[in-house]
């Protein structure tokens, strides 16, 4: 039951080229930076990433993106990541953009063993009808577009069919975790982390504080250890390394 792995590099040692990854975080909050850096050090490439966004301020997934290690992104937000936008528009990167709530539910459904579900989000748009640019040709044209999705009517309201997401691996960051993989997240850093962890067939969690089993009150557990296969304890320096994306200072 002891799932602790000595180093981040060891924890991601079996992630192959071309693997699919669900990655937690939102902006700079709750991003598994240490595990991402470990993947970068290993030189893994051709990755298909499922995450809300693709890193920011040259951190998180932006490290892998800038190195050309990511082939496809499923997400809901490009934000201020200029390199993400450049690669997408240049035809270097395949991008599936979906509504943020749909992304969250697709990850949760995949982790819960639900193959698909109906949602009203996207009905009447290219999300349902198809035609969203997944890949550009580098000259302004669309090389690959999204296909149409099934739409059904329930009680007079139209819904679009969305499929659950399962990935080969998942990388998440938690404030606290025990040796059995039970995790606790801190405030907004909780974001997509529990959902990404559920979706991964092999989930690796970096934790800011490692505690012994029984230390965490069962009622306080945000993600049960059944969803986590490996735990990496961060050093105090790694745990404290948290950047601020938007700083506002009053006069």
PDB file of C-alpha atoms in Angstrom:
ATOM      1  CA  UNK A   1       0.000   0.000   0.000  1.00  0.00           C
ATOM      2  CA  UNK A   2       3.010   2.326   0.330  1.00  0.00           C
ATOM      3  CA  UNK A   3       2.892   4.278  -2.961  1.00  0.00           C
ATOM      4  CA  UNK A   4       5.742   6.679  -2.269  1.00  0.00           C
ATOM      5  CA  UNK A   5       8.392   6.890  -5.003  1.00  0.00           C
ATOM      6  CA  UNK A   6      11.804   8.331  -4.187  1.00  0.00           C
ATOM      7  CA  UNK A   7      12.104  10.856  -7.033  1.00  0.00           C
ATOM      8  CA  UNK A   8       9.942  12.554  -9.647  1.00  0.00           C
ATOM      9  CA  UNK A   9      12.113  11.159 -12.449  1.00  0.00           C
ATOM     10  CA  UNK A  10      11.549   7.641 -11.135  1.00  0.00           C
ATOM     11  CA  UNK A  11       7.811   8.288 -10.853  1.00  0.00           C
ATOM     12  CA  UNK A  12       7.497   9.139 -14.568  1.00  0.00           C
ATOM     13  CA  UNK A  13      10.190   6.749 -15.824  1.00  0.00           C
ATOM     14  CA  UNK A  14       7.704   4.578 -17.739  1.00  0.00           C
ATOM     15  CA  UNK A  15       5.876   7.404 -19.547  1.00  0.00           C
ATOM     16  CA  UNK A  16       6.636   6.668 -23.229  1.00  0.00           C
ATOM     17  CA  UNK A  17       6.725   8.906 -26.286  1.00  0.00           C
ATOM     18  CA  UNK A  18       3.196   9.435 -27.587  1.00  0.00           C
ATOM     19  CA  UNK A  19       1.513   8.884 -24.212  1.00  0.00           C
ATOM     20  CA  UNK A  20      -1.683  10.657 -23.215  1.00  0.00           C
ATOM     21  CA  UNK A  21      -1.616  12.729 -20.013  1.00  0.00           C
ATOM     22  CA  UNK A  22      -4.300  14.354 -17.883  1.00  0.00           C
ATOM     23  CA  UNK A  23      -2.654  17.228 -16.010  1.00  0.00           C
ATOM     24  CA  UNK A  24      -4.119  19.190 -13.121  1.00  0.00           C
ATOM     25  CA  UNK A  25      -3.825  22.906 -12.526  1.00  0.00           C
ATOM     26  CA  UNK A  26      -5.370  26.180 -13.643  1.00  0.00           C
ATOM     27  CA  UNK A  27      -3.024  28.970 -14.693  1.00  0.00           C
ATOM     28  CA  UNK A  28      -0.216  28.701 -12.131  1.00  0.00           C
ATOM     29  CA  UNK A  29      -2.375  27.232  -9.358  1.00  0.00           C
ATOM     30  CA  UNK A  30      -2.023  23.567  -8.460  1.00  0.00           C
ATOM     31  CA  UNK A  31       0.275  22.723 -11.370  1.00  0.00           C
ATOM     32  CA  UNK A  32       2.503  19.609 -10.959  1.00  0.00           C
ATOM     33  CA  UNK A  33       5.620  21.508 -12.035  1.00  0.00           C
ATOM     34  CA  UNK A  34       8.127  19.044 -10.581  1.00  0.00           C
ATOM     35  CA  UNK A  35       6.651  16.066 -12.426  1.00  0.00           C
ATOM     36  CA  UNK A  36       6.445  18.085 -15.643  1.00  0.00           C
ATOM     37  CA  UNK A  37      10.120  19.061 -15.289  1.00  0.00           C
ATOM     38  CA  UNK A  38      10.950  15.381 -14.771  1.00  0.00           C
ATOM     39  CA  UNK A  39       9.238  14.520 -18.056  1.00  0.00           C
ATOM     40  CA  UNK A  40      11.161  17.304 -19.748  1.00  0.00           C
ATOM     41  CA  UNK A  41      14.456  15.950 -18.386  1.00  0.00           C
ATOM     42  CA  UNK A  42      13.613  12.502 -19.785  1.00  0.00           C
ATOM     43  CA  UNK A  43      13.052  13.927 -23.262  1.00  0.00           C
ATOM     44  CA  UNK A  44       9.591  12.402 -23.706  1.00  0.00           C
ATOM     45  CA  UNK A  45       7.843  13.719 -26.836  1.00  0.00           C
ATOM     46  CA  UNK A  46       4.728  13.364 -28.990  1.00  0.00           C
ATOM     47  CA  UNK A  47       2.497  13.761 -25.937  1.00  0.00           C
ATOM     48  CA  UNK A  48      -1.278  14.178 -26.039  1.00  0.00           C
ATOM     49  CA  UNK A  49      -2.204  16.420 -23.121  1.00  0.00           C
ATOM     50  CA  UNK A  50      -5.606  16.940 -21.516  1.00  0.00           C
ATOM     51  CA  UNK A  51      -5.536  20.026 -19.301  1.00  0.00           C
ATOM     52  CA  UNK A  52      -7.490  23.233 -18.794  1.00  0.00           C
ATOM     53  CA  UNK A  53      -4.648  25.255 -20.324  1.00  0.00           C
ATOM     54  CA  UNK A  54      -1.107  24.578 -21.535  1.00  0.00           C
ATOM     55  CA  UNK A  55       1.005  26.412 -18.997  1.00  0.00           C
ATOM     56  CA  UNK A  56       1.761  30.069 -18.415  1.00  0.00           C
ATOM     57  CA  UNK A  57       4.777  32.311 -17.811  1.00  0.00           C
ATOM     58  CA  UNK A  58       7.187  29.665 -19.121  1.00  0.00           C
ATOM     59  CA  UNK A  59       6.191  27.211 -16.415  1.00  0.00           C
ATOM     60  CA  UNK A  60       4.089  24.065 -16.152  1.00  0.00           C
ATOM     61  CA  UNK A  61       3.158  22.512 -19.481  1.00  0.00           C
ATOM     62  CA  UNK A  62       4.652  25.534 -21.256  1.00  0.00           C
ATOM     63  CA  UNK A  63       8.062  23.911 -20.621  1.00  0.00           C
ATOM     64  CA  UNK A  64       7.105  20.871 -22.700  1.00  0.00           C
ATOM     65  CA  UNK A  65       5.219  22.969 -25.255  1.00  0.00           C
ATOM     66  CA  UNK A  66       8.157  25.287 -25.956  1.00  0.00           C
ATOM     67  CA  UNK A  67      10.409  22.257 -26.442  1.00  0.00           C
ATOM     68  CA  UNK A  68       8.054  20.812 -29.063  1.00  0.00           C
ATOM     69  CA  UNK A  69       7.228  17.782 -26.924  1.00  0.00           C
ATOM     70  CA  UNK A  70       3.416  18.132 -27.143  1.00  0.00           C
ATOM     71  CA  UNK A  71       1.547  16.962 -30.259  1.00  0.00           C
ATOM     72  CA  UNK A  72      -2.061  17.460 -29.154  1.00  0.00           C
ATOM     73  CA  UNK A  73      -3.913  19.440 -26.494  1.00  0.00           C
ATOM     74  CA  UNK A  74      -7.467  18.950 -25.277  1.00  0.00           C
ATOM     75  CA  UNK A  75      -8.371  21.981 -23.197  1.00  0.00           C
ATOM     76  CA  UNK A  76     -10.660  24.912 -22.661  1.00  0.00           C
ATOM     77  CA  UNK A  77      -8.368  27.946 -22.398  1.00  0.00           C
ATOM     78  CA  UNK A  78      -5.410  29.270 -24.387  1.00  0.00           C
ATOM     79  CA  UNK A  79      -5.106  32.458 -22.331  1.00  0.00           C
ATOM     80  CA  UNK A  80      -1.976  34.583 -22.614  1.00  0.00           C
ATOM     81  CA  UNK A  81       0.284  31.723 -23.747  1.00  0.00           C
ATOM     82  CA  UNK A  82       1.624  33.221 -26.982  1.00  0.00           C
ATOM     83  CA  UNK A  83       3.647  30.126 -27.907  1.00  0.00           C
ATOM     84  CA  UNK A  84       0.534  27.964 -27.556  1.00  0.00           C
ATOM     85  CA  UNK A  85      -1.351  30.273 -29.922  1.00  0.00           C
ATOM     86  CA  UNK A  86       1.593  30.445 -32.344  1.00  0.00           C
ATOM     87  CA  UNK A  87       1.996  26.664 -32.630  1.00  0.00           C
ATOM     88  CA  UNK A  88      -1.754  26.198 -33.043  1.00  0.00           C
ATOM     89  CA  UNK A  89      -2.125  28.793 -35.806  1.00  0.00           C
ATOM     90  CA  UNK A  90       1.064  27.578 -37.524  1.00  0.00           C
ATOM     91  CA  UNK A  91      -0.292  24.042 -37.791  1.00  0.00           C
ATOM     92  CA  UNK A  92       2.363  22.612 -35.464  1.00  0.00           C
ATOM     93  CA  UNK A  93      -0.096  21.596 -32.770  1.00  0.00           C
ATOM     94  CA  UNK A  94      -3.487  19.872 -32.790  1.00  0.00           C
ATOM     95  CA  UNK A  95      -5.920  21.523 -30.367  1.00  0.00           C
ATOM     96  CA  UNK A  96      -9.392  20.400 -29.297  1.00  0.00           C
ATOM     97  CA  UNK A  97     -11.091  23.283 -27.506  1.00  0.00           C
ATOM     98  CA  UNK A  98     -14.191  22.384 -25.494  1.00  0.00           C
ATOM     99  CA  UNK A  99     -16.339  24.185 -22.896  1.00  0.00           C
ATOM    100  CA  UNK A 100     -14.654  24.241 -19.490  1.00  0.00           C
ATOM    101  CA  UNK A 101     -17.501  22.513 -17.665  1.00  0.00           C
ATOM    102  CA  UNK A 102     -17.631  19.846 -20.360  1.00  0.00           C
ATOM    103  CA  UNK A 103     -13.911  19.218 -19.945  1.00  0.00           C
ATOM    104  CA  UNK A 104     -14.354  18.794 -16.199  1.00  0.00           C
ATOM    105  CA  UNK A 105     -17.249  16.359 -16.637  1.00  0.00           C
ATOM    106  CA  UNK A 106     -15.488  14.385 -19.386  1.00  0.00           C
ATOM    107  CA  UNK A 107     -12.562  13.789 -17.021  1.00  0.00           C
ATOM    108  CA  UNK A 108     -14.849  12.910 -14.110  1.00  0.00           C
ATOM    109  CA  UNK A 109     -16.956  10.594 -16.267  1.00  0.00           C
ATOM    110  CA  UNK A 110     -13.893   8.776 -17.562  1.00  0.00           C
ATOM    111  CA  UNK A 111     -12.654   8.231 -14.025  1.00  0.00           C
ATOM    112  CA  UNK A 112     -16.081   7.041 -12.876  1.00  0.00           C
ATOM    113  CA  UNK A 113     -16.362   4.497 -15.692  1.00  0.00           C
ATOM    114  CA  UNK A 114     -19.066   6.434 -17.561  1.00  0.00           C
ATOM    115  CA  UNK A 115     -18.378   6.197 -21.315  1.00  0.00           C
ATOM    116  CA  UNK A 116     -20.454   9.201 -22.389  1.00  0.00           C
ATOM    117  CA  UNK A 117     -23.080  11.709 -21.260  1.00  0.00           C
ATOM    118  CA  UNK A 118     -25.416  14.337 -22.687  1.00  0.00           C
ATOM    119  CA  UNK A 119     -25.037  18.054 -21.956  1.00  0.00           C
ATOM    120  CA  UNK A 120     -26.717  21.202 -23.314  1.00  0.00           C
ATOM    121  CA  UNK A 121     -23.361  23.025 -23.479  1.00  0.00           C
ATOM    122  CA  UNK A 122     -22.426  23.615 -27.104  1.00  0.00           C
ATOM    123  CA  UNK A 123     -25.775  22.785 -28.712  1.00  0.00           C
ATOM    124  CA  UNK A 124     -26.346  24.966 -31.772  1.00  0.00           C
ATOM    125  CA  UNK A 125     -22.633  25.744 -32.148  1.00  0.00           C
ATOM    126  CA  UNK A 126     -19.648  24.143 -33.867  1.00  0.00           C
ATOM    127  CA  UNK A 127     -19.023  22.211 -30.665  1.00  0.00           C
ATOM    128  CA  UNK A 128     -21.991  20.038 -31.623  1.00  0.00           C
ATOM    129  CA  UNK A 129     -22.233  20.649 -35.360  1.00  0.00           C
ATOM    130  CA  UNK A 130     -18.524  20.168 -36.114  1.00  0.00           C
ATOM    131  CA  UNK A 131     -16.127  22.375 -38.004  1.00  0.00           C
ATOM    132  CA  UNK A 132     -13.972  23.659 -35.141  1.00  0.00           C
ATOM    133  CA  UNK A 133     -10.354  23.888 -36.324  1.00  0.00           C
ATOM    134  CA  UNK A 134      -8.342  21.133 -34.655  1.00  0.00           C
ATOM    135  CA  UNK A 135      -5.302  21.753 -36.819  1.00  0.00           C
ATOM    136  CA  UNK A 136      -4.445  24.605 -39.199  1.00  0.00           C
ATOM    137  CA  UNK A 137      -2.375  24.138 -42.347  1.00  0.00           C
ATOM    138  CA  UNK A 138      -0.003  27.003 -41.542  1.00  0.00           C
ATOM    139  CA  UNK A 139      -1.453  29.222 -44.262  1.00  0.00           C
ATOM    140  CA  UNK A 140      -4.704  30.204 -42.577  1.00  0.00           C
ATOM    141  CA  UNK A 141      -6.677  27.197 -43.793  1.00  0.00           C
ATOM    142  CA  UNK A 142      -8.064  24.342 -41.727  1.00  0.00           C
ATOM    143  CA  UNK A 143      -6.266  21.016 -42.180  1.00  0.00           C
ATOM    144  CA  UNK A 144      -8.383  19.079 -39.666  1.00  0.00           C
ATOM    145  CA  UNK A 145     -11.776  20.031 -38.251  1.00  0.00           C
ATOM    146  CA  UNK A 146     -13.874  18.571 -35.460  1.00  0.00           C
ATOM    147  CA  UNK A 147     -16.560  16.059 -36.517  1.00  0.00           C
ATOM    148  CA  UNK A 148     -20.250  16.547 -35.752  1.00  0.00           C
ATOM    149  CA  UNK A 149     -21.544  15.023 -32.529  1.00  0.00           C
ATOM    150  CA  UNK A 150     -24.780  13.227 -31.765  1.00  0.00           C
ATOM    151  CA  UNK A 151     -27.597  15.518 -30.573  1.00  0.00           C
ATOM    152  CA  UNK A 152     -30.765  14.222 -28.894  1.00  0.00           C
ATOM    153  CA  UNK A 153     -33.823  15.852 -27.413  1.00  0.00           C
ATOM    154  CA  UNK A 154     -34.919  15.158 -23.842  1.00  0.00           C
ATOM    155  CA  UNK A 155     -38.083  16.803 -22.487  1.00  0.00           C
ATOM    156  CA  UNK A 156     -38.010  19.348 -25.283  1.00  0.00           C
ATOM    157  CA  UNK A 157     -34.375  20.355 -24.791  1.00  0.00           C
ATOM    158  CA  UNK A 158     -31.504  19.423 -27.093  1.00  0.00           C
ATOM    159  CA  UNK A 159     -28.348  17.866 -25.672  1.00  0.00           C
ATOM    160  CA  UNK A 160     -25.018  16.932 -27.270  1.00  0.00           C
ATOM    161  CA  UNK A 161     -23.264  13.633 -26.587  1.00  0.00           C
ATOM    162  CA  UNK A 162     -19.789  13.978 -25.053  1.00  0.00           C
ATOM    163  CA  UNK A 163     -17.418  11.094 -24.365  1.00  0.00           C
ATOM    164  CA  UNK A 164     -15.605  10.458 -21.088  1.00  0.00           C
ATOM    165  CA  UNK A 165     -11.831  10.913 -21.116  1.00  0.00           C
ATOM    166  CA  UNK A 166      -9.310   8.299 -20.032  1.00  0.00           C
ATOM    167  CA  UNK A 167      -5.565   8.875 -20.335  1.00  0.00           C
ATOM    168  CA  UNK A 168      -2.507   6.670 -19.986  1.00  0.00           C
ATOM    169  CA  UNK A 169      -1.150   8.770 -17.117  1.00  0.00           C
ATOM    170  CA  UNK A 170      -2.217  11.684 -14.914  1.00  0.00           C
ATOM    171  CA  UNK A 171      -0.001  14.234 -13.148  1.00  0.00           C
ATOM    172  CA  UNK A 172      -1.410  16.191 -10.201  1.00  0.00           C
ATOM    173  CA  UNK A 173      -0.262  18.330  -7.278  1.00  0.00           C
ATOM    174  CA  UNK A 174      -1.707  18.227  -3.768  1.00  0.00           C
ATOM    175  CA  UNK A 175      -1.064  20.173  -0.572  1.00  0.00           C
ATOM    176  CA  UNK A 176      -1.015  17.015   1.523  1.00  0.00           C
ATOM    177  CA  UNK A 177      -0.951  13.299   0.847  1.00  0.00           C
ATOM    178  CA  UNK A 178      -0.342  10.092   2.759  1.00  0.00           C
ATOM    179  CA  UNK A 179       1.532   6.968   1.740  1.00  0.00           C
ATOM    180  CA  UNK A 180      -1.693   5.327   0.568  1.00  0.00           C
ATOM    181  CA  UNK A 181      -2.312   8.122  -1.952  1.00  0.00           C
ATOM    182  CA  UNK A 182      -5.161   9.920  -0.161  1.00  0.00           C
ATOM    183  CA  UNK A 183      -4.898  13.573  -1.161  1.00  0.00           C
ATOM    184  CA  UNK A 184      -5.953  16.980   0.156  1.00  0.00           C
ATOM    185  CA  UNK A 185      -5.823  20.089  -2.043  1.00  0.00           C
ATOM    186  CA  UNK A 186      -5.512  23.692  -0.897  1.00  0.00           C
ATOM    187  CA  UNK A 187      -8.327  26.057  -1.892  1.00  0.00           C
ATOM    188  CA  UNK A 188      -8.224  27.040  -5.595  1.00  0.00           C
ATOM    189  CA  UNK A 189      -5.334  24.633  -6.246  1.00  0.00           C
ATOM    190  CA  UNK A 190      -7.962  21.902  -6.076  1.00  0.00           C
ATOM    191  CA  UNK A 191      -9.311  23.007  -9.509  1.00  0.00           C
ATOM    192  CA  UNK A 192      -8.877  20.230 -12.122  1.00  0.00           C
ATOM    193  CA  UNK A 193      -6.556  18.096  -9.995  1.00  0.00           C
ATOM    194  CA  UNK A 194      -9.075  15.559  -8.585  1.00  0.00           C
ATOM    195  CA  UNK A 195     -10.706  15.161 -12.006  1.00  0.00           C
ATOM    196  CA  UNK A 196      -7.397  14.685 -13.830  1.00  0.00           C
ATOM    197  CA  UNK A 197      -6.338  12.132 -11.209  1.00  0.00           C
ATOM    198  CA  UNK A 198      -9.545  10.153 -11.729  1.00  0.00           C
ATOM    199  CA  UNK A 199      -9.048  10.044 -15.498  1.00  0.00           C
ATOM    200  CA  UNK A 200      -5.524   8.624 -15.476  1.00  0.00           C
ATOM    201  CA  UNK A 201      -4.927   4.891 -15.634  1.00  0.00           C
ATOM    202  CA  UNK A 202      -1.686   5.549 -13.732  1.00  0.00           C
ATOM    203  CA  UNK A 203      -1.840   8.672 -11.579  1.00  0.00           C
ATOM    204  CA  UNK A 204       1.238  10.306 -10.092  1.00  0.00           C
ATOM    205  CA  UNK A 205       0.815  12.926  -7.357  1.00  0.00           C
ATOM    206  CA  UNK A 206       3.438  15.352  -6.129  1.00  0.00           C
ATOM    207  CA  UNK A 207       2.598  16.418  -2.572  1.00  0.00           C
ATOM    208  CA  UNK A 208       3.835  19.422  -0.630  1.00  0.00           C
ATOM    209  CA  UNK A 209       3.492  17.557   2.659  1.00  0.00           C
ATOM    210  CA  UNK A 210       3.755  13.785   3.033  1.00  0.00           C
ATOM    211  CA  UNK A 211       2.067  12.326   6.131  1.00  0.00           C
ATOM    212  CA  UNK A 212       1.580   8.864   7.521  1.00  0.00           C
ATOM    213  CA  UNK A 213      -1.648   6.874   6.894  1.00  0.00           C
ATOM    214  CA  UNK A 214      -4.343   7.778   9.397  1.00  0.00           C
ATOM    215  CA  UNK A 215      -3.093  11.343   9.825  1.00  0.00           C
ATOM    216  CA  UNK A 216      -5.674  12.791   7.436  1.00  0.00           C
ATOM    217  CA  UNK A 217      -9.254  12.772   8.733  1.00  0.00           C
ATOM    218  CA  UNK A 218     -11.247  10.593   6.290  1.00  0.00           C
ATOM    219  CA  UNK A 219     -13.842  13.385   6.044  1.00  0.00           C
ATOM    220  CA  UNK A 220     -11.100  15.762   4.892  1.00  0.00           C
ATOM    221  CA  UNK A 221      -9.889  13.611   1.987  1.00  0.00           C
ATOM    222  CA  UNK A 222     -10.591  15.284  -1.359  1.00  0.00           C
ATOM    223  CA  UNK A 223      -9.375  12.364  -3.494  1.00  0.00           C
ATOM    224  CA  UNK A 224      -9.254   8.764  -2.235  1.00  0.00           C
ATOM    225  CA  UNK A 225      -6.046   6.830  -2.716  1.00  0.00           C
ATOM    226  CA  UNK A 226      -7.797   4.321  -5.001  1.00  0.00           C
ATOM    227  CA  UNK A 227      -7.241   6.849  -7.813  1.00  0.00           C
ATOM    228  CA  UNK A 228      -3.517   7.358  -7.092  1.00  0.00           C
ATOM    229  CA  UNK A 229      -0.750   4.881  -7.933  1.00  0.00           C
ATOM    230  CA  UNK A 230       2.395   6.896  -7.088  1.00  0.00           C
ATOM    231  CA  UNK A 231       3.236   9.665  -4.611  1.00  0.00           C
ATOM    232  CA  UNK A 232       6.284  11.943  -4.722  1.00  0.00           C
ATOM    233  CA  UNK A 233       7.133  14.069  -1.678  1.00  0.00           C
ATOM    234  CA  UNK A 234       8.393  17.543  -2.605  1.00  0.00           C
ATOM    235  CA  UNK A 235      11.318  19.203  -0.882  1.00  0.00           C
ATOM    236  CA  UNK A 236      10.522  22.326   1.200  1.00  0.00           C
ATOM    237  CA  UNK A 237      11.977  24.444  -1.598  1.00  0.00           C
ATOM    238  CA  UNK A 238       9.866  22.763  -4.270  1.00  0.00           C
ATOM    239  CA  UNK A 239       6.740  23.061  -2.134  1.00  0.00           C
ATOM    240  CA  UNK A 240       7.325  26.780  -1.560  1.00  0.00           C
ATOM    241  CA  UNK A 241       8.050  27.589  -5.217  1.00  0.00           C
ATOM    242  CA  UNK A 242       4.758  29.205  -6.221  1.00  0.00           C
ATOM    243  CA  UNK A 243       4.595  32.003  -8.758  1.00  0.00           C
ATOM    244  CA  UNK A 244       1.889  34.658  -9.121  1.00  0.00           C
ATOM    245  CA  UNK A 245       0.388  35.084 -12.587  1.00  0.00           C
ATOM    246  CA  UNK A 246      -1.353  38.442 -12.061  1.00  0.00           C
ATOM    247  CA  UNK A 247      -0.080  40.719  -9.310  1.00  0.00           C
ATOM    248  CA  UNK A 248      -2.100  43.815  -8.368  1.00  0.00           C
ATOM    249  CA  UNK A 249      -0.636  46.252  -5.870  1.00  0.00           C
ATOM    250  CA  UNK A 250      -2.647  49.112  -4.413  1.00  0.00           C
ATOM    251  CA  UNK A 251      -1.093  52.573  -4.100  1.00  0.00           C
TER     252      UNK A 251
END
